[in-house]
Coordinates of C-alpha atoms in Angstrom, one line a residue:
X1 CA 28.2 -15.8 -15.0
X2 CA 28.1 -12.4 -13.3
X3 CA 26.5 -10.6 -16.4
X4 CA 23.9 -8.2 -15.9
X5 CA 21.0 -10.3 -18.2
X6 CA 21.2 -13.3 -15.6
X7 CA 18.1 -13.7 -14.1
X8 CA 16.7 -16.7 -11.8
X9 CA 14.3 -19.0 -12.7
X10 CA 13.6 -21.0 -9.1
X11 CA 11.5 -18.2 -7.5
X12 CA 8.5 -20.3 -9.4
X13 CA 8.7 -23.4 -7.7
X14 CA 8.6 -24.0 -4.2
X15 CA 10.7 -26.9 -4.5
X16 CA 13.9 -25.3 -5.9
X17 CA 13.5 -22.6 -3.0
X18 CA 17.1 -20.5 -1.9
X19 CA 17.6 -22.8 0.9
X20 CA 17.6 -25.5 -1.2
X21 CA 19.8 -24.1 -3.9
X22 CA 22.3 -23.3 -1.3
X23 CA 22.4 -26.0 0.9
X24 CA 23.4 -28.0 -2.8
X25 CA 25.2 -25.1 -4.6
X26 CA 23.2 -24.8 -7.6
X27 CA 21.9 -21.2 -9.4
X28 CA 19.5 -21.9 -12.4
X29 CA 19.7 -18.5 -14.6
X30 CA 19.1 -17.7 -18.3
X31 CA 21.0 -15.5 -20.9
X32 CA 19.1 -12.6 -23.4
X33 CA 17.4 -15.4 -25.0
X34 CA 15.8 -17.0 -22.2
X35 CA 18.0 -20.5 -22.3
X36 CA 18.2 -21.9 -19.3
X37 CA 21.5 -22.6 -17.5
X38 CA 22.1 -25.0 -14.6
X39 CA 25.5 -23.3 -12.3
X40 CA 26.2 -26.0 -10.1
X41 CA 29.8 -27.1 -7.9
X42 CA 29.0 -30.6 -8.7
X43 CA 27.9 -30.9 -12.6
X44 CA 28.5 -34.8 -12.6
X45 CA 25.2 -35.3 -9.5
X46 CA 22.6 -37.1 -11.9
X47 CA 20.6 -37.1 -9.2
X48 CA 20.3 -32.9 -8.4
X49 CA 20.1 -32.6 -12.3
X50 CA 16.9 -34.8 -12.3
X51 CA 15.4 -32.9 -9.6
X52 CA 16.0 -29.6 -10.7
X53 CA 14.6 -30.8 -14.5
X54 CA 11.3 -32.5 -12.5
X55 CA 11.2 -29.2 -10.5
X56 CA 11.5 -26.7 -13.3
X57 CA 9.8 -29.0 -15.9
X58 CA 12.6 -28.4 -18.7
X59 CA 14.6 -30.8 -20.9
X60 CA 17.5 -28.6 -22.7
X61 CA 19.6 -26.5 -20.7
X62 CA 22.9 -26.0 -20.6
X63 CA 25.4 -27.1 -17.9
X64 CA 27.9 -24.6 -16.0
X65 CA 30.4 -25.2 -13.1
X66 CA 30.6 -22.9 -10.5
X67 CA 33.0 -22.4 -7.1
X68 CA 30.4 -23.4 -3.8
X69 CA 31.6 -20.0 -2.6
X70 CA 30.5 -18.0 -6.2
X71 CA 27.8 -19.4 -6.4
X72 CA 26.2 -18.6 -2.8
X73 CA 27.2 -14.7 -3.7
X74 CA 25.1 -14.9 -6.4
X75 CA 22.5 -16.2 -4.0
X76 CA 22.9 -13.5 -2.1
X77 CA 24.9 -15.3 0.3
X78 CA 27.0 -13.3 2.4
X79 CA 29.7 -15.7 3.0
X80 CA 32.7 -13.8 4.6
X81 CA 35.3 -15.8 2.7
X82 CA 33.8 -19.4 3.3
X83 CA 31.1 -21.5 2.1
X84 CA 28.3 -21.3 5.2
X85 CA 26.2 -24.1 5.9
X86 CA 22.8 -21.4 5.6
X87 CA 21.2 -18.2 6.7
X88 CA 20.5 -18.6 10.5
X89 CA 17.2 -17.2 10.5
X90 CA 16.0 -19.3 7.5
X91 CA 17.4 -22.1 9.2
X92 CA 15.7 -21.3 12.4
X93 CA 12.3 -20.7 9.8
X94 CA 13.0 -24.4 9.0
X95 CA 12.8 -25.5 12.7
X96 CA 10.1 -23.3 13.6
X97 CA 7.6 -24.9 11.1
X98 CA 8.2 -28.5 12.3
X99 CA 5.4 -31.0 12.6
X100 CA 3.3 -30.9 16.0
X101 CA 5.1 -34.4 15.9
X102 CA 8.3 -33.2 16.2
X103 CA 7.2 -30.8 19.0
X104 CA 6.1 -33.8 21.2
X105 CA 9.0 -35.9 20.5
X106 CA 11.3 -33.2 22.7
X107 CA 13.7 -35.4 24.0
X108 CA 13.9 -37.6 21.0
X109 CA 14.6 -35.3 18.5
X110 CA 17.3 -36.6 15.9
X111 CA 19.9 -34.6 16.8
X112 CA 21.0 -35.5 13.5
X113 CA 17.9 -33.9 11.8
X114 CA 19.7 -31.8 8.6
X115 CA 18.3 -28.4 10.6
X116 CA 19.9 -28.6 13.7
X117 CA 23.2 -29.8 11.9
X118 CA 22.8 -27.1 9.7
X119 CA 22.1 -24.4 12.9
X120 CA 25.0 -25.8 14.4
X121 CA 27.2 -25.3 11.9
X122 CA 25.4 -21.6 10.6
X123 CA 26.4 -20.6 14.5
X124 CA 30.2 -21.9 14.4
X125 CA 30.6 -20.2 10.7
X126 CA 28.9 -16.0 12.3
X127 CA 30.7 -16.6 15.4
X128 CA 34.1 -16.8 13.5
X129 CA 33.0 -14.4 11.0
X130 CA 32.2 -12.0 14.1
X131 CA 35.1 -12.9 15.6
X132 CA 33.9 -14.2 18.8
X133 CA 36.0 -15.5 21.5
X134 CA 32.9 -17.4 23.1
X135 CA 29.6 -18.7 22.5
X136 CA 26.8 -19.3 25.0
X137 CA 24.0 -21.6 24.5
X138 CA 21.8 -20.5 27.7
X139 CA 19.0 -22.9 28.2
X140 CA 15.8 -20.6 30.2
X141 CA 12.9 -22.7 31.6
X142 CA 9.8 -22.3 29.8
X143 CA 11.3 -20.1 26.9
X144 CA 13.8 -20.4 23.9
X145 CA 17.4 -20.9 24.3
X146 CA 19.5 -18.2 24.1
X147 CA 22.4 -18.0 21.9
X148 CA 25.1 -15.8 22.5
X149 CA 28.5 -14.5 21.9
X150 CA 31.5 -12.9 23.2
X151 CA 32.8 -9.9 20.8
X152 CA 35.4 -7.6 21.6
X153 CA 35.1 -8.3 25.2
X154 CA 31.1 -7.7 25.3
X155 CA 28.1 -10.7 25.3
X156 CA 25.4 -9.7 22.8
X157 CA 22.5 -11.4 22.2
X158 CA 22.6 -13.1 18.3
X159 CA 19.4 -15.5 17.9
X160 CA 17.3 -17.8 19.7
X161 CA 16.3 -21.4 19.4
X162 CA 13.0 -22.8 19.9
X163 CA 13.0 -25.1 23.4
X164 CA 11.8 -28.0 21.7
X165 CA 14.7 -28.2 19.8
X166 CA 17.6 -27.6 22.7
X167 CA 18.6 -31.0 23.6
X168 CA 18.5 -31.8 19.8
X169 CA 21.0 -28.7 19.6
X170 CA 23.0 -29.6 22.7
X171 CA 23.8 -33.4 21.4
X172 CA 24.7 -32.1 18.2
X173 CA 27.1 -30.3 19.9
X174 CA 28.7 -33.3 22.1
X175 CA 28.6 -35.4 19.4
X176 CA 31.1 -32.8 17.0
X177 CA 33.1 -32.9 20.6
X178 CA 33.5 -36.5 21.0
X179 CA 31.3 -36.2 24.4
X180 CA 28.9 -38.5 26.3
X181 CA 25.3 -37.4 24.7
X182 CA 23.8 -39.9 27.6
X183 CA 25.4 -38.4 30.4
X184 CA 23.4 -34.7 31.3
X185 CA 24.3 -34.7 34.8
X186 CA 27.7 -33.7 35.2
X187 CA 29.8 -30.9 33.3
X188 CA 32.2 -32.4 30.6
X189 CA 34.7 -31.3 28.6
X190 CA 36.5 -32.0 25.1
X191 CA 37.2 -30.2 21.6
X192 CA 35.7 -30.4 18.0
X193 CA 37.5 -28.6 14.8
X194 CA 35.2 -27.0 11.9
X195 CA 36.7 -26.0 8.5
X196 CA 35.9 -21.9 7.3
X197 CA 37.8 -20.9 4.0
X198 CA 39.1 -24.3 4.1
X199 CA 41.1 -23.7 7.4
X200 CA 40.3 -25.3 10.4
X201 CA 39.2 -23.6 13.5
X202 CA 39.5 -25.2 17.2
X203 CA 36.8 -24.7 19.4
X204 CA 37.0 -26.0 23.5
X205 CA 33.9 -27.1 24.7
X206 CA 32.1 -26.8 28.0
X207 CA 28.7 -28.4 28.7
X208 CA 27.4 -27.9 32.3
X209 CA 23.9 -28.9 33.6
X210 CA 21.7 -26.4 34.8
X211 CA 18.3 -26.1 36.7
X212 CA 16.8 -25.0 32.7
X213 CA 18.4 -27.8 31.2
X214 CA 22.3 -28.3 30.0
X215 CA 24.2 -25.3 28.8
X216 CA 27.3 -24.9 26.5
X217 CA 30.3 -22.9 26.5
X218 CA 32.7 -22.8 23.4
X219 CA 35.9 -20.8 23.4
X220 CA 37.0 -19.9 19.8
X221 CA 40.4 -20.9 19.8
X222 CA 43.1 -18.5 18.1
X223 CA 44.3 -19.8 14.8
X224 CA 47.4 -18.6 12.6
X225 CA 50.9 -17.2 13.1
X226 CA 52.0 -14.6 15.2
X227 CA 50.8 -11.0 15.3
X228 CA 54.0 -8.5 14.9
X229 CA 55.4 -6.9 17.7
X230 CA 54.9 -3.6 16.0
X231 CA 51.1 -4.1 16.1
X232 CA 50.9 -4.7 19.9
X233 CA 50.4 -0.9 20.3
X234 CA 53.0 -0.9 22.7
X235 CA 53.6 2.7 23.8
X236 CA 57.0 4.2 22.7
X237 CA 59.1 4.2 26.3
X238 CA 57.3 0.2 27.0
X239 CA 58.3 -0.5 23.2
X240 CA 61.9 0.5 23.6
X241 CA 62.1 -1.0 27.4
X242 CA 60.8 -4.5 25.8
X243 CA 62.8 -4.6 23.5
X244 CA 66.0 -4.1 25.9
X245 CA 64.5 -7.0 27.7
X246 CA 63.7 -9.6 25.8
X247 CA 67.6 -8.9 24.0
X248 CA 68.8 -10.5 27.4
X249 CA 70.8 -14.0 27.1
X250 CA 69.1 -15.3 30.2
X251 CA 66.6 -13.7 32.4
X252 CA 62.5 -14.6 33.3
X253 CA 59.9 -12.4 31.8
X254 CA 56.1 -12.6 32.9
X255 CA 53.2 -11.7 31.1
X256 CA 50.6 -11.0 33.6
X257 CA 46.6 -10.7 33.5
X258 CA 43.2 -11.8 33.4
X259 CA 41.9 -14.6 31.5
X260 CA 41.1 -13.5 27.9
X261 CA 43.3 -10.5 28.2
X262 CA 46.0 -11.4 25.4
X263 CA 49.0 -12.9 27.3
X264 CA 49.4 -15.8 24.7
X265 CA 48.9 -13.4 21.9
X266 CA 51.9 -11.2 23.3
X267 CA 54.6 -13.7 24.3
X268 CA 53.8 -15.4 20.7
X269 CA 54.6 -11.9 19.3
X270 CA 57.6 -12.0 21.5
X271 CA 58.5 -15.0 20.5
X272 CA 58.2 -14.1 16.6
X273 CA 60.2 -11.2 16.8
X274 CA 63.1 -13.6 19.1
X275 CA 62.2 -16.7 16.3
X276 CA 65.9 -16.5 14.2
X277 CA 67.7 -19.4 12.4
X278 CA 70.0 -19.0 15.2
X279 CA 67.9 -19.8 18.4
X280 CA 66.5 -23.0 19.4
X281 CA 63.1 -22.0 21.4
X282 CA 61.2 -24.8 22.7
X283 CA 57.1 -23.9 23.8
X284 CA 55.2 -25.9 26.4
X285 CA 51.1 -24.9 26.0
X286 CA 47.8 -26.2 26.8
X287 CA 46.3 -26.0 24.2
X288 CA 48.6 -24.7 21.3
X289 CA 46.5 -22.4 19.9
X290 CA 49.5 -20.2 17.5
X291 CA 51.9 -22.3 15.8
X292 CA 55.3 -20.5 14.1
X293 CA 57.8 -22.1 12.0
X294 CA 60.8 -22.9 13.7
X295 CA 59.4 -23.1 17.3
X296 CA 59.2 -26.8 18.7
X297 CA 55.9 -26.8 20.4
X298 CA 54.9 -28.7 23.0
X299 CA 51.3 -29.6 24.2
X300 CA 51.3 -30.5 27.9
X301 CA 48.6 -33.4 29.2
X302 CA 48.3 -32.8 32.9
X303 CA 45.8 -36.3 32.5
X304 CA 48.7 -38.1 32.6
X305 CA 51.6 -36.5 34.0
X306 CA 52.9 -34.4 31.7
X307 CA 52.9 -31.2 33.6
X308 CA 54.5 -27.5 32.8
X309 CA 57.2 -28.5 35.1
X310 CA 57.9 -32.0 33.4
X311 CA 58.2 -30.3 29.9
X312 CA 60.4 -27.7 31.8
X313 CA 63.0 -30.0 32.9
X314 CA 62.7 -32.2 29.4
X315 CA 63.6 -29.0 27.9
X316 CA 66.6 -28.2 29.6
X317 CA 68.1 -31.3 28.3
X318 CA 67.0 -30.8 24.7
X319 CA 69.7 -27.5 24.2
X320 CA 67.4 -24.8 24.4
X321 CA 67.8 -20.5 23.9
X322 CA 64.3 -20.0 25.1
X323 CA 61.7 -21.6 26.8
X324 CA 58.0 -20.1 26.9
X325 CA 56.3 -22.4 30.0
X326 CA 52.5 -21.3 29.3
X327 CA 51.5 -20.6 32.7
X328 CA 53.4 -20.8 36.1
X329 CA 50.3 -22.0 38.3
X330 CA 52.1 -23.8 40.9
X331 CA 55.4 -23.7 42.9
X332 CA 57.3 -26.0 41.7
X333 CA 56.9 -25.2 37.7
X334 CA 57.8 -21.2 39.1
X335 CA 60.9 -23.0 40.8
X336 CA 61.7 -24.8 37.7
X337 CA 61.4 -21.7 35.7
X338 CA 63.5 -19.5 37.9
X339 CA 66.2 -22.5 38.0
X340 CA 66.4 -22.1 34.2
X341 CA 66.8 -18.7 34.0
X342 CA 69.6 -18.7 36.5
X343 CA 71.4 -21.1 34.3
X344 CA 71.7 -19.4 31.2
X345 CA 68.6 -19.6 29.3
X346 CA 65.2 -17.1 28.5
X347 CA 62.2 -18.1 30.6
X348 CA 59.0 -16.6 29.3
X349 CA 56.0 -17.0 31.3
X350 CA 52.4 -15.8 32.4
X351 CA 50.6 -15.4 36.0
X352 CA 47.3 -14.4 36.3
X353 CA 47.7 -11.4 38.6
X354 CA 46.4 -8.0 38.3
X355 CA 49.0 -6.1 38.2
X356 CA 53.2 -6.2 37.8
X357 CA 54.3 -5.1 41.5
X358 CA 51.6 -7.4 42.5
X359 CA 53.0 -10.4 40.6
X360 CA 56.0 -10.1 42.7
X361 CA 54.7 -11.0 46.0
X362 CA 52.1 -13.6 44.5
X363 CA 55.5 -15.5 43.4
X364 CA 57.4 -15.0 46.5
X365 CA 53.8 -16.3 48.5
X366 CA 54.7 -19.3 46.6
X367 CA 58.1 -19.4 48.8
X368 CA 60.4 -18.5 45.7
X369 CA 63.5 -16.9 47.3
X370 CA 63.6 -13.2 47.1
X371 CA 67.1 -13.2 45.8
X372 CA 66.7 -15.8 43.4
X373 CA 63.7 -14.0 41.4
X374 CA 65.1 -10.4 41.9
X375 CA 68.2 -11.7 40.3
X376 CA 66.4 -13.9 37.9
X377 CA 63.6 -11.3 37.0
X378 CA 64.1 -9.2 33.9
X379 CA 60.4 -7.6 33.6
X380 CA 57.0 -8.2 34.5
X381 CA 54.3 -7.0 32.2
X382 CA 50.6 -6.9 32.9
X383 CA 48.4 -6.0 30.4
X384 CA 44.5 -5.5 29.3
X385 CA 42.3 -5.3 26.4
X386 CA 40.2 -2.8 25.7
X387 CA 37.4 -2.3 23.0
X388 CA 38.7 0.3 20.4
X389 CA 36.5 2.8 18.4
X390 CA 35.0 1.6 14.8
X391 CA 36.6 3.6 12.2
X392 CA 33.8 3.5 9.8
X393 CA 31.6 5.6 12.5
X394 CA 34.4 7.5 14.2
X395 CA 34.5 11.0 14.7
X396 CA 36.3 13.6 17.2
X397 CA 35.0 16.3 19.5
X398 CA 36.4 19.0 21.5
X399 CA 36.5 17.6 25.4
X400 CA 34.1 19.4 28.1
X401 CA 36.1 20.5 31.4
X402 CA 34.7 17.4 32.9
X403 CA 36.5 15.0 30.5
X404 CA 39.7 17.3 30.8
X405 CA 39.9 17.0 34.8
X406 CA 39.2 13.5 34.6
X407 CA 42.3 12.6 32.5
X408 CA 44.2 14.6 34.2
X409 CA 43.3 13.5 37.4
X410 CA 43.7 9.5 35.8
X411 CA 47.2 10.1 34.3
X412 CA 47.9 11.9 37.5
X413 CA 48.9 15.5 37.7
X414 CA 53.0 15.3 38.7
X415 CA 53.4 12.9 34.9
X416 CA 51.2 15.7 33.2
X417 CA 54.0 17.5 31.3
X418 CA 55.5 14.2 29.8
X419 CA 52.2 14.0 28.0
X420 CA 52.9 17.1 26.0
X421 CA 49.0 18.2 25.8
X422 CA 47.5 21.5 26.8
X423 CA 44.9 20.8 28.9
X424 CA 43.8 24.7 29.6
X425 CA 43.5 24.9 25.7
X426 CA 40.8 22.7 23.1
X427 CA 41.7 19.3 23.3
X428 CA 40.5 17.0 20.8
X429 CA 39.0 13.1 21.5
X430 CA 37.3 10.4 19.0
X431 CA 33.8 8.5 19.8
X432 CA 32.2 6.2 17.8
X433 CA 28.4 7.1 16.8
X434 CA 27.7 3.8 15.8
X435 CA 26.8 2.1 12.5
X436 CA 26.0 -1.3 10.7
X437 CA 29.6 -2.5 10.6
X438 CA 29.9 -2.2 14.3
X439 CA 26.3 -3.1 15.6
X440 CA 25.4 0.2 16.9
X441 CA 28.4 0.3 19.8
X442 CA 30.5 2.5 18.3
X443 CA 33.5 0.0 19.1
X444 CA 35.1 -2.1 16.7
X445 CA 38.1 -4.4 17.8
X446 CA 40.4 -4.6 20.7
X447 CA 43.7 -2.8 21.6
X448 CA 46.0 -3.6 24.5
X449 CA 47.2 -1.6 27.5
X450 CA 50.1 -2.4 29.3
X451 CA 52.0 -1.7 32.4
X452 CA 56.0 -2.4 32.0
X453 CA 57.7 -2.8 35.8
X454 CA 61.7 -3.2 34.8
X455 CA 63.4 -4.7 37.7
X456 CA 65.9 -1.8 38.6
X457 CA 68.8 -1.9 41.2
X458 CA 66.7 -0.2 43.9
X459 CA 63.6 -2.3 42.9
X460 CA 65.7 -5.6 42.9
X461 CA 67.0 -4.0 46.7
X462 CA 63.3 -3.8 48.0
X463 CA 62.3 -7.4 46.7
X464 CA 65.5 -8.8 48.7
X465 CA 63.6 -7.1 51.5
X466 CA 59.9 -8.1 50.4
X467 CA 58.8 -4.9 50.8
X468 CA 54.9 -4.2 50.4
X469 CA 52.8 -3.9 46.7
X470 CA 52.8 0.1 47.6
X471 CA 56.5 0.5 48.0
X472 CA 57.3 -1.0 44.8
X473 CA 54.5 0.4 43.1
X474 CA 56.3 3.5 44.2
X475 CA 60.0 2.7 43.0
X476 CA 58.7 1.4 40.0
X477 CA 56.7 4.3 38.9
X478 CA 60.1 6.3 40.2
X479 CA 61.7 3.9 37.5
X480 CA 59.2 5.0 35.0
X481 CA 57.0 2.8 35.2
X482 CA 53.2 3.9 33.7
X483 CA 50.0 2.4 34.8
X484 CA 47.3 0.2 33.1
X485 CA 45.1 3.3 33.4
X486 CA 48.0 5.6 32.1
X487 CA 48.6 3.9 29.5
X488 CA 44.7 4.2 28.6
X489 CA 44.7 7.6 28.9
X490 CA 47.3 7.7 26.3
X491 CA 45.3 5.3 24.0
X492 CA 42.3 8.0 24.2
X493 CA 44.3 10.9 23.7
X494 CA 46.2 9.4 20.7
X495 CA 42.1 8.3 19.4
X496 CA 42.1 4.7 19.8
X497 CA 39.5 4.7 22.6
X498 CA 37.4 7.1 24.8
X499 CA 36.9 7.6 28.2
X500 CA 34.1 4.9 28.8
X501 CA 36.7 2.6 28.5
X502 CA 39.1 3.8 31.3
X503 CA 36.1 4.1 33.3
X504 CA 35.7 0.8 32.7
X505 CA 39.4 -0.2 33.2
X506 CA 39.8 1.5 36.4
X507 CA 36.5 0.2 37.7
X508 CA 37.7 -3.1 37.4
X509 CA 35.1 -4.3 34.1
X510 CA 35.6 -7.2 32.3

């Protein structure tokens, strides 16, 4: 059907217009000698066939099946791998040019109405193709909503949707999540799952009330397998040094960092490269969000009782290798964990701290005993993400003196010479000018930095003593230990990223 003689018929009648023809996957065309040929997904629908003959006033034609997703790239249909429920802006077209009626109605609207569960959908299906970790559906008073999303770390703006239609939007939206549509006072919470190349995708769902009306947050949840260890972008000495750890029989390691910054993604990379037929690795998460075959996964309910510490102490009796507990948020699930790693077994764990000599005192705050967790502790590793530069738009530059002394000033001027770069001579960086496939940033993607603190016997000495953050920031850089912003400054000269983003780092940004 993709010969270059096909033309469409539709464009004639308003009727058979391209939303239409999408919304039921249906192409009318002709061959060289103008016979007309219905490509439809569903050939036995009496019904569309009647339509289309009344629309297009024909009586012979010939019949053609068609794959949903074919046939909307022959609409034009940009469909990233899935069949989408519409174009956004034609959808929002459809809404704009509702009856004065509808406007009125407000409240009432059907939040049911084929538009607004088509808008719903369209938003779901670009956020995943953008690959979004959030969406925002900001209500303003007196002016559309705003709908926005979270990519690579960075809100952008992506559409708006007119005011009459919010609530319509917004109860679309709690019913997909099982939520009270009658209750707008307080926040609630739930879940809803929508298909995309016939995969499902997990979305959390946030609605809070504002003075504008309710709001929405919906984290994106992270689908598939593990991501290889070799892709982390680990640098060489934290690569080696990890994988020295994680070889240990027993032992805790912590994965440390903001929300949002990849700890799950890491210890399930971990976890993949640990994941042989001769370990039994048990996984307590809330929410599971990366499954692999051969881990037993656990989803803890803290509704009911089923805490990280409960699943913790059921795991010790089910004969476990390794344990990932998701988060240790409380003393007694840190106790717990530090219990299990003293008798034998691999604890892997995340905090969120901001750093890995900070993590140490947060946990002994908690009143863990100093000797217990030095003894215990194998590694901490914090870690952030940072936007990386698009490679379609990339290019490189020679530095200015300005961007020299700042990296050297960053990495620190005694650990120059390990970086093996001539600052006094040219030295090249990458910048993104921006393009279509990046929106105009110049960034495309995320990479991870990392700080690696190996618990040495002089380090393991000073935690016996709790010594201060500063100390053992000092003894672990002594160890060899590099920084968050190090590390950075080793992703921009390799031409990953460029300055903004250590600016950024070390600034404390998002």
């Amino acid at each position: 059907m993709c010969s270059s003689d096909l033309y469409h018929l539709y464009q004639s009648d308003s009727r058979l217009n391209l939303s239409y023809l999408k919304r039921n996957h249906v192409a009318v065309v002709s061959d060289a000698n103008d016979s007309p040929i219905v490509l439809m997904a569903e050939p036995n629908n009496a019904t569309l066939l009647m339509e289309i003959e009344s629309a297009l006033g024909i009586d012979s034609y010939e019949i053609a099946v068609g794959i949903p997703t074919h046939i909307l790239q022959y609409l034009g249909e940009n469909v990233g791998g899935g069949s989408g429920p519409g174009d956004l802006d034609e959808i929002l077209d459809e809404i704009g040019t509702s009856s004065d009626e509808d406007e009125e109605l407000g409240d009432d609207l059907s939040d049911d109405a084929p538009a607004v569960v088509r808008l719903v959908s369209r938003v779901l299906h670009d956020a995943k193709r953008l690959n979004a970790s959030d969406i925002h559906v900001d209500p303003e008073k007196g002016a559309p909503t705003r709908v926005r999303m979270r990519v690579d770390g960075v809100i952008r703006d992506i559409n708006q949707v007119p005011a009459s239609h919010h609530n319509a939007v917004i109860a679309r939206i709690k019913i997909m999540a099982s939520l009270n549509i009658a209750e707008k006072r307080v926040p609630q919470d739930g879940k809803l799952t929508f298909r995309m190349s016939g995969q499902p995708v997990e979305v959390r769902v946030a609605t809070i009330p504002t003075v504008a009306g309710e709001g929405v947050v919906m984290r994106i949840l992270a689908t598939g397998g593990a991501m290889p260890i070799g892709k982390m972008n680990l640098s060489p000495r934290n690569m080696g040094m990890l994988e020295v750890m994680i070889k240990n029989p027993h032992g805790i390691l912590l994965v440390v960092g903001p929300t949002g910054s990849g700890k799950t993604t890491t210890l399930h990379a971990v976890l993949g490269y640990l994941n042989t037929p001769d370990k039994k690795i048990w996984t307590a998460e809330d929410p599971v969000e990366i499954t692999q075959p051969g881990l037993q996964q656990v989803q803890v309910v803290p509704k009911i009782g089923f805490t990280f510490a409960n699943a913790l102490r059921a795991f010790l009796r089910a004969d476990p290798d390794i344990i990932l507990i998701g988060e240790m948020r409380d003393k007694e699930t840190a106790h717990a964990g530090i219990e299990a790693s003293l008798t034998g077994h691999l604890v892997l764990s995340t905090l969120h701290t901001n750093s890995a000599p900070e993590t140490i005192t947060r946990l002994l705050d908690l009143g863990l005993d100093p000797v217990n967790f030095a003894d215990a502790c194998v590694g901490i590793l914090a870690q952030r993400l940072i936007r990386t530069i698009c490679p379609d738009c990339k290019e490189t530059y020679l530095a200015s003196d300005d961007d020299k002394a700042f990296l050297r000033r960053q990495y620190g001027e005694s650990y120059l010479g390990e970086l093996e770069v001539d600052f006094d001579a040219d030295v090249e960086l990458t910048r993104g000018t921006g393009c279509d496939t990046c929106g105009g940033t110049g960034y495309k993607g995320r990479t991870g930095v990392h700080e690696l603190l190996g618990m040495s016997a002089e380090l393991r000495g000073m935690v016996y003593k709790e010594a201060s953050v500063p100390e053992m920031k000092a003894q672990a850089a002594k160890d060899g230990m590099r920084t968050l912003t190090q590390d950075a400054v080793l992703k921009v000269l390799k031409g990953d990223t460029d300055i903004a983003q250590i600016q950024i780092l070390s600034g404390g940004g998002h």
